[in-house]
Short mmCIF file of C-alpha atoms in Angstrom, two decimals:
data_model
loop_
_atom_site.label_atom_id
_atom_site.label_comp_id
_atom_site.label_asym_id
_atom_site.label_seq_id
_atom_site.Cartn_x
_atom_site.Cartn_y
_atom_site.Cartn_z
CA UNK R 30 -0.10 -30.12 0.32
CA UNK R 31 -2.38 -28.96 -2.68
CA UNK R 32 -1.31 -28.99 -6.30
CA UNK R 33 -0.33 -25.70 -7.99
CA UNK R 34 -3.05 -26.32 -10.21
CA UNK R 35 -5.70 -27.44 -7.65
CA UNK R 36 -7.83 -24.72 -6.34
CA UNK R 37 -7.40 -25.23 -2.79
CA UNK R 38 -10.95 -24.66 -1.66
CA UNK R 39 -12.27 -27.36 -3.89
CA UNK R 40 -9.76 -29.62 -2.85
CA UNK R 41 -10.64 -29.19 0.84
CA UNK R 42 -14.09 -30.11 -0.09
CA UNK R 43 -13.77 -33.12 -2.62
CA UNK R 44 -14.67 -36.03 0.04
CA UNK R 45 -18.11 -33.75 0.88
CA UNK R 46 -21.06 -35.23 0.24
CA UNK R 47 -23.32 -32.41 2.20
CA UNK R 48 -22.00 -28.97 1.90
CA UNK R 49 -24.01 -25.83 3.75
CA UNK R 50 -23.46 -22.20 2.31
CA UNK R 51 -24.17 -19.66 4.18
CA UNK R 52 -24.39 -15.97 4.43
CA UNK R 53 -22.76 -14.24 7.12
CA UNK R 54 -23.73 -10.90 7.64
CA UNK R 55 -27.70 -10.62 6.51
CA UNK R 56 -29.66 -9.51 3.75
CA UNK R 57 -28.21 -10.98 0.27
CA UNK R 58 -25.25 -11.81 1.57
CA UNK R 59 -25.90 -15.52 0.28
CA UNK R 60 -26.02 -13.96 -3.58
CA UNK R 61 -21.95 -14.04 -2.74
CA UNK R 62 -21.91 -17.41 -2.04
CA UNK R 63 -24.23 -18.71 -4.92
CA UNK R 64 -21.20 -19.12 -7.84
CA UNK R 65 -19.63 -21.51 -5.24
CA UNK R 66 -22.97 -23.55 -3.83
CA UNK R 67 -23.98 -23.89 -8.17
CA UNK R 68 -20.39 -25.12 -8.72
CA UNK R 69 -20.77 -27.65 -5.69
CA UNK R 70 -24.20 -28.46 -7.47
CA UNK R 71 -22.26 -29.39 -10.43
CA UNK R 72 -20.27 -31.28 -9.29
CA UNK R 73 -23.00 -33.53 -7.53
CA UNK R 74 -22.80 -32.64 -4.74
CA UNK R 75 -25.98 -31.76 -1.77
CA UNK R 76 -25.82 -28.39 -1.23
CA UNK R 77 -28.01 -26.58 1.31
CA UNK R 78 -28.31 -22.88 1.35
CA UNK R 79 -28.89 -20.25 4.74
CA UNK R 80 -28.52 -16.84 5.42
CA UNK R 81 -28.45 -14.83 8.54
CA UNK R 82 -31.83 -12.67 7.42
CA UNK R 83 -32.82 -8.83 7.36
CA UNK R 84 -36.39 -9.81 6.65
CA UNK R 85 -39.49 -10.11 8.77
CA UNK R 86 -39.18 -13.81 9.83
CA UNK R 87 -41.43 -13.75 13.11
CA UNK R 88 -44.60 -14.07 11.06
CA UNK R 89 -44.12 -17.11 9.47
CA UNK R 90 -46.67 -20.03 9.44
CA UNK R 91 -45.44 -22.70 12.12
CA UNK R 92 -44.56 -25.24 9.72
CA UNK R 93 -41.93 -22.83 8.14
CA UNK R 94 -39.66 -23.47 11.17
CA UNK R 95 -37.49 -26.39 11.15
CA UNK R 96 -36.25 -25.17 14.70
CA UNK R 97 -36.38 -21.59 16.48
CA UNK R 98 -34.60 -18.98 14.60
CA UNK R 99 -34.56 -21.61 11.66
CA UNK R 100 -37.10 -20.47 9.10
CA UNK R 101 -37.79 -22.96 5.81
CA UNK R 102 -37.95 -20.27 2.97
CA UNK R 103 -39.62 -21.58 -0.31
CA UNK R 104 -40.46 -19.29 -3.60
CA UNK R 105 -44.21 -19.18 -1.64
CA UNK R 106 -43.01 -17.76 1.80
CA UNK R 107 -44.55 -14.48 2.72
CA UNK R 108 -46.03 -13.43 -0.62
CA UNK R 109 -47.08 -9.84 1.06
CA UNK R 110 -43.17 -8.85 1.68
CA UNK R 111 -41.45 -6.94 -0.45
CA UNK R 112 -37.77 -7.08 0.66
CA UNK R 113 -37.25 -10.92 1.36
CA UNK R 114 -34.21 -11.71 -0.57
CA UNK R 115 -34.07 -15.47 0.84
CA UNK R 116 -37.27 -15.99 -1.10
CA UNK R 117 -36.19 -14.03 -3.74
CA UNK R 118 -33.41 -16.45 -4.16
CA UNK R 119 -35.58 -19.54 -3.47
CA UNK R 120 -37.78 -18.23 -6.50
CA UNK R 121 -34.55 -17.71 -9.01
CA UNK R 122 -33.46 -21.37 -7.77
CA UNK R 123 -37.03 -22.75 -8.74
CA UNK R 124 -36.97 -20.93 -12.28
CA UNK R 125 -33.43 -22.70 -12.82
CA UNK R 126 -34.62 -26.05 -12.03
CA UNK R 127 -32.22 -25.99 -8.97
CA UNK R 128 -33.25 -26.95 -5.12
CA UNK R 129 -35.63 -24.02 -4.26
CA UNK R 130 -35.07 -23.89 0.01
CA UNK R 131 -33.39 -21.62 1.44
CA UNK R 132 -33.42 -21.57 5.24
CA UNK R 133 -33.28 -18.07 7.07
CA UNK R 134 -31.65 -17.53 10.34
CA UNK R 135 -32.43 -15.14 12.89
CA UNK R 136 -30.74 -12.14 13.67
CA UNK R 137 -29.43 -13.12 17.03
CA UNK R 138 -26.74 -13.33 19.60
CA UNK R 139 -23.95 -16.16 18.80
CA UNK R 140 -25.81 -18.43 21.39
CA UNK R 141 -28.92 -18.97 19.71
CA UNK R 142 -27.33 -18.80 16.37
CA UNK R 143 -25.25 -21.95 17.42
CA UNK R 144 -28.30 -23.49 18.78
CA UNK R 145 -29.66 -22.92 15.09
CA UNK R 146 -27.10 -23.92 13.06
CA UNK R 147 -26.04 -27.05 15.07
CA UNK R 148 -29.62 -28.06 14.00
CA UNK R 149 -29.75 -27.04 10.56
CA UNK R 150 -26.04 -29.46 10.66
CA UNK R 151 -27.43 -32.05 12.08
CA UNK R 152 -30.65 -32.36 10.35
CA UNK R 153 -29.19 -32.67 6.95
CA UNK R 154 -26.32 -34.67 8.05
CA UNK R 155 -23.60 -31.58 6.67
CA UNK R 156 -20.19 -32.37 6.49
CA UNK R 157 -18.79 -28.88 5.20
CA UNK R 158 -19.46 -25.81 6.19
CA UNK R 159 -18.72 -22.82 3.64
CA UNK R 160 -19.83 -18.76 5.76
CA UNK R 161 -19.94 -16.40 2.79
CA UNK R 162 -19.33 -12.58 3.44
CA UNK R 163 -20.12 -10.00 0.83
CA UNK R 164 -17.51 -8.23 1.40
CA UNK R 165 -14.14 -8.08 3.59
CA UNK R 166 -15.11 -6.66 6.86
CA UNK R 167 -15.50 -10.28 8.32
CA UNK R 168 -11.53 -10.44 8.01
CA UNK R 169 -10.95 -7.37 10.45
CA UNK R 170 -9.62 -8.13 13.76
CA UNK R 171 -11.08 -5.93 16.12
CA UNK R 172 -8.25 -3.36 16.00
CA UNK R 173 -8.40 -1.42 12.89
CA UNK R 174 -8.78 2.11 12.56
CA UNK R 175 -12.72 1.18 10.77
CA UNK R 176 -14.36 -2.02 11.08
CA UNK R 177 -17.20 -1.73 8.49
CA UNK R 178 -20.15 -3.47 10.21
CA UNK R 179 -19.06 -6.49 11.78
CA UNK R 180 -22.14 -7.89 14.26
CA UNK R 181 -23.68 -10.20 12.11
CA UNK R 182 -20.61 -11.90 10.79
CA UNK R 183 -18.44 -12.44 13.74
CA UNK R 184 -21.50 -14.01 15.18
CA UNK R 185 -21.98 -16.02 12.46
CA UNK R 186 -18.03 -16.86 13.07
CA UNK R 187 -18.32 -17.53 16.46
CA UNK R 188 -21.15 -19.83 16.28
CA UNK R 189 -20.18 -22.06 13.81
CA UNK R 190 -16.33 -21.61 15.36
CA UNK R 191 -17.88 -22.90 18.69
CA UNK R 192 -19.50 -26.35 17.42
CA UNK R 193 -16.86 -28.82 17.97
CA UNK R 194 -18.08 -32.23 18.88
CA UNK R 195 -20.14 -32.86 15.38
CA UNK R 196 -17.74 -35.66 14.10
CA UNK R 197 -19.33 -35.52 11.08
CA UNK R 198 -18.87 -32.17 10.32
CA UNK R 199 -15.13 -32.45 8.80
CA UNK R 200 -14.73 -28.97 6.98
CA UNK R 201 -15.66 -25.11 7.97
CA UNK R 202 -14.86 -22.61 5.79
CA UNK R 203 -14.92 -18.86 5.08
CA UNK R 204 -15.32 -17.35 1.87
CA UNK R 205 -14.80 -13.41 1.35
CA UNK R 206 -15.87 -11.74 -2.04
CA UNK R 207 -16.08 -8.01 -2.44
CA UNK R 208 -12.69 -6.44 -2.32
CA UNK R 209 -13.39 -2.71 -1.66
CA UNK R 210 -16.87 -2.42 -1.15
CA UNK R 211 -16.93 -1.74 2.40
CA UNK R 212 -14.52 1.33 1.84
CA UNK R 213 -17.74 2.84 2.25
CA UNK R 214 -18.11 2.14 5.86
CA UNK R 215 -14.87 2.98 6.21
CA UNK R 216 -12.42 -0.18 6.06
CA UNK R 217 -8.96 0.26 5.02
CA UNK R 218 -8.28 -2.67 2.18
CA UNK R 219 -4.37 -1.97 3.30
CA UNK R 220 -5.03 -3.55 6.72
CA UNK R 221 -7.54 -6.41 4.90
CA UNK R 222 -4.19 -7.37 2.92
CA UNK R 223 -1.99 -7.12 5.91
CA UNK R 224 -4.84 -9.18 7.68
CA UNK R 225 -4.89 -11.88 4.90
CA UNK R 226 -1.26 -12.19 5.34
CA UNK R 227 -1.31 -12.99 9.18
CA UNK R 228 -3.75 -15.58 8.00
CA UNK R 229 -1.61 -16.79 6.14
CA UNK R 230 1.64 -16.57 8.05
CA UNK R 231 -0.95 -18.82 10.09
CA UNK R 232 -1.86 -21.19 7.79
CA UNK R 233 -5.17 -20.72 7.56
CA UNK R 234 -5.47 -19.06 4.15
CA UNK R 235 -6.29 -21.23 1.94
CA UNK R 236 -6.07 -18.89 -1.11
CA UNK R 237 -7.70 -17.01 -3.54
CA UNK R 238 -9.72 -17.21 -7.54
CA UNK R 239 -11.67 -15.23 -9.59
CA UNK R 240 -15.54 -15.60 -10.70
CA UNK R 241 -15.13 -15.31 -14.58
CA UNK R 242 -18.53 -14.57 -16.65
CA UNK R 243 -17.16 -17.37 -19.00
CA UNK R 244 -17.92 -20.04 -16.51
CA UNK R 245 -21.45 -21.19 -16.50
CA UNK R 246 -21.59 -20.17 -12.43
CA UNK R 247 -20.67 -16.79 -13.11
CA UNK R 248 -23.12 -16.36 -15.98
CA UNK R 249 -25.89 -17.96 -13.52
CA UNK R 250 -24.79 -15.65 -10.89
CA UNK R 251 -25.22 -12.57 -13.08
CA UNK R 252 -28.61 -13.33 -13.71
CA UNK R 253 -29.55 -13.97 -10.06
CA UNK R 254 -28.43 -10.66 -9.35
CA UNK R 255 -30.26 -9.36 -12.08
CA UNK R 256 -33.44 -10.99 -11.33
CA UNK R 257 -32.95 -9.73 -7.34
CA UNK R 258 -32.57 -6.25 -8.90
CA UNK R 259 -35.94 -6.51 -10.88
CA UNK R 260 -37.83 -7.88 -8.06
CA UNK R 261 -36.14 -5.64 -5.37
CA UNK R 262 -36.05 -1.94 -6.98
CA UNK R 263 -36.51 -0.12 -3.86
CA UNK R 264 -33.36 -2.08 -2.38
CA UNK R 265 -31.23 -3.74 -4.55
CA UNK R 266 -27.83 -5.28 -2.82
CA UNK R 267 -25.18 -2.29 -3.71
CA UNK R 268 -22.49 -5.55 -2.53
CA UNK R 269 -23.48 -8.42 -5.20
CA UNK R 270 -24.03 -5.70 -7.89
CA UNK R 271 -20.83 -4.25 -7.47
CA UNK R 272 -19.77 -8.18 -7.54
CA UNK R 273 -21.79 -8.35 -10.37
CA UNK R 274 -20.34 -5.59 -12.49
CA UNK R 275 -16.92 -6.50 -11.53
CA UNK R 276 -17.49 -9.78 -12.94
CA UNK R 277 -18.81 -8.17 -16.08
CA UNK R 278 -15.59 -6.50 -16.71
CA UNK R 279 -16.91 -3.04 -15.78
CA UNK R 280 -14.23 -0.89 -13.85
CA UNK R 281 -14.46 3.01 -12.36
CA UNK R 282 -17.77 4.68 -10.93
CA UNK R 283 -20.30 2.54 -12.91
CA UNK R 284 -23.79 3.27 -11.40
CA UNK R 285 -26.02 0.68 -11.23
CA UNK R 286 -28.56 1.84 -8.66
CA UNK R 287 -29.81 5.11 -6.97
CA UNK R 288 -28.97 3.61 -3.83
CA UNK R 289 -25.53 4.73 -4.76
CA UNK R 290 -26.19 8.31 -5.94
CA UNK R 291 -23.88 10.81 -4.91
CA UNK R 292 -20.96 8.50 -3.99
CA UNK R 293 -17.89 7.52 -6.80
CA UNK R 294 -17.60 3.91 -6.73
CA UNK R 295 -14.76 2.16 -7.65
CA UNK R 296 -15.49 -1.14 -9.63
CA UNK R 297 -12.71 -3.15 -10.07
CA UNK R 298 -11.59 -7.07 -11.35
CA UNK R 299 -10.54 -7.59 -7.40
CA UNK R 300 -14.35 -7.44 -6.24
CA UNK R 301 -14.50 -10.78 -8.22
CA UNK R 302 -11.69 -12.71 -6.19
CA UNK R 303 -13.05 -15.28 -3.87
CA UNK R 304 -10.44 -15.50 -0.97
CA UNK R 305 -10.99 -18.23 0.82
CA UNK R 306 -9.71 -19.43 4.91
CA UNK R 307 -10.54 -21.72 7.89
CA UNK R 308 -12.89 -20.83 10.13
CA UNK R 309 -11.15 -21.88 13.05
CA UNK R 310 -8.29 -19.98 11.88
CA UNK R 311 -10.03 -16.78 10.98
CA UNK R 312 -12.10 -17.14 14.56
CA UNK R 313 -8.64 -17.12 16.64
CA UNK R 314 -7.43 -13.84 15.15
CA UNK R 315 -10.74 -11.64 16.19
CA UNK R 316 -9.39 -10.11 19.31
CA UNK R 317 -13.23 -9.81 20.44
CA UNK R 318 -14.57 -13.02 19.89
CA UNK R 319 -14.51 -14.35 23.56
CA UNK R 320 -16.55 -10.61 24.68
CA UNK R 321 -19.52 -11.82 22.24
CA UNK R 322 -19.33 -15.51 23.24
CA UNK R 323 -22.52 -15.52 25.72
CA UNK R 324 -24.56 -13.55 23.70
CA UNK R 325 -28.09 -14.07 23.09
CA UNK R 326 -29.53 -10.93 21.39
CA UNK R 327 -27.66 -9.49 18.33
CA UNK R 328 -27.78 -5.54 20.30
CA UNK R 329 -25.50 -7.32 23.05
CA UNK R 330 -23.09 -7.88 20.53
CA UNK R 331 -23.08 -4.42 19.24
CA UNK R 332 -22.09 -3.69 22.72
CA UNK R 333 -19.65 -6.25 23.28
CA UNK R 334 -17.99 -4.22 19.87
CA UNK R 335 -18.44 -0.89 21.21
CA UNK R 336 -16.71 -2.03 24.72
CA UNK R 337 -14.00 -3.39 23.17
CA UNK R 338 -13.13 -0.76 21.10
CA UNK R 339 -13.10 1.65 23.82
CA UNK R 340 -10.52 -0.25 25.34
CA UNK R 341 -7.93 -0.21 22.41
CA UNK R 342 -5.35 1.49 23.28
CA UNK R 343 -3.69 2.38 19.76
CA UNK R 344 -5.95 1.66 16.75
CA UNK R 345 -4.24 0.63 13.17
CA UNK R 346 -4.19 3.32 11.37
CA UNK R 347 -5.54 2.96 7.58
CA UNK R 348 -2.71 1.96 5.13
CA UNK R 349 -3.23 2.84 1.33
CA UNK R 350 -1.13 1.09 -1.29
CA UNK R 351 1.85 2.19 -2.16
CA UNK R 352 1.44 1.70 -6.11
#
């Protein structure tokens, strides 16, 4: 049982020596996770960094591949692309003085994806696992009225839920940041509460803390953002800057990109709660998992989705809040 004034997810991971953070669901997904991975840092611990990647990965040198769909991203990878937020990150990392790899995974079914990340585990010897999602849509069952856009992170789940026999590998953990942001793609934050509280009827919610500017990982996370911004103008992550401005204190339609013309956002101090759960735990309650399980291309498990929700009988309807 954790002390009141233990934060639960640090706890969990005190005995790590090797921790992996990881972005779930593409592009800068891994931004989210990078206030938790410095903190690790800090503490002195190893911390490796991945993300399931949007960018053009296929034309890589051969030595930039540890394995297949495991791509060694350094501030030199791929000078000619633009959008490439892995070696964005790798760059802000090297400017800091921090370790400057950051490995990129494929955009593929959950079979290769284990494949992948059982390697990535096993060559660095990780003992903690920590998926990231920018965002909530990763905590939606299958059954809700909207489900965001779920592919890349329920693969992510089920392919690090479905490594099991890696004694080493004591801890697996999920981290959502982003409350509200995927209102936009039409998830009801009513259900993501009523979903966090099944979790934790379960016991698999492990609880939930803020990202305050104050700290010195929040101020380092601001200006990663930033510098992603600068060096991505034509598509800066609408997810980490809302995170971003959140943190900041902002609150109410504050534009911070022309991405986001013509919509009212709705920046908030909840966008900068980490909520943290087991993996396993999370895994069980995703009504689809087992459809996606033998996939090999990530369009199968769009699919696999689409089939399932046709066979829903009665979808949750949205819930607002009732203050």
């Amino acid at each position: 049982m954790t002390a009141l004034h233990a934060n639960p997810l640090f706890s969990r991971l005190e005995s790590a020596r090797r921790v992996l953070v990881t972005g779930a669901g593409g592009g800068f997904d891994i931004y989210a996770g990078l206030p938790i991975a410095l903190s690790l840092l800090h503490q002195g611990k190893e911390v490796r960094l991945a993300n399931l990647t949007f960018s053009a990965i296929e034309g890589l040198p051969l030595d930039s591949w540890l394995v297949p769909d495991v791509a060694v991203v350094t501030p030199e990878s791929s000078p000619h692309q633009t959008y490439f937020p892995e070696r964005t990150l790798a760059q802000w990392l090297k400017m800091h003085g921090y370790p400057s790899t950051v490995h990129a995974l494929a955009r593929v079914g959950v079979q290769p994806l284990r494949a992948a990340y059982r390697a990535l585990i096993e060559h660095h010897e990780i003992d903690a696992v920590i998926l990231v999602d920018g965002g909530t849509d990763i905590l939606m069952r299958g059954d809700e009225s909207g489900l965001g856009t779920p592919e890349e992170d329920l693969t992510s789940v089920a392919a690090l839920a479905g490594i099991d026999d890696l004694p080493g590998l004591t801890e697996r953990l999920v981290v959502s940041i982003g409350f509200g942001v995927d209102a936009y793609h039409g998830v009801s934050h009513g259900l993501v509460l009523e979903n966090i509280a099944a979790l934790d009827r379960d016991g698999a919610y492990l609880g939930a803390f803020s990202v305050p500017r104050a700290s010195k990982e929040g101020a380092l996370f601001l200006d990663a953002v930033a510098h992603a911004q600068h060096r991505t103008p034509d598509r800066p992550s609408i997810v980490n800057g809302s995170i971003a401005a959140a943190v900041q204190g902002s609150f109410g339609d504050v534009q911070f990109t022309e991405r986001t013309r013509g919509s009212e956002l709705f920046i908030n101090p909840l966008m900068s709660l980490c909520f943290a759960f087991e993996l396993k735990g999370l895994a069980a309650r995703c009504l689809y998992l087992d459809r996606i399980e033998h996939t090999h291309l990530i369009r199968q498990v769009s699919s696999a989705i689409e089939e399932f929700r046709d066979e829903v009988v009665r979808q949750r309807p949205p819930r607002g809040y009732p203050h």
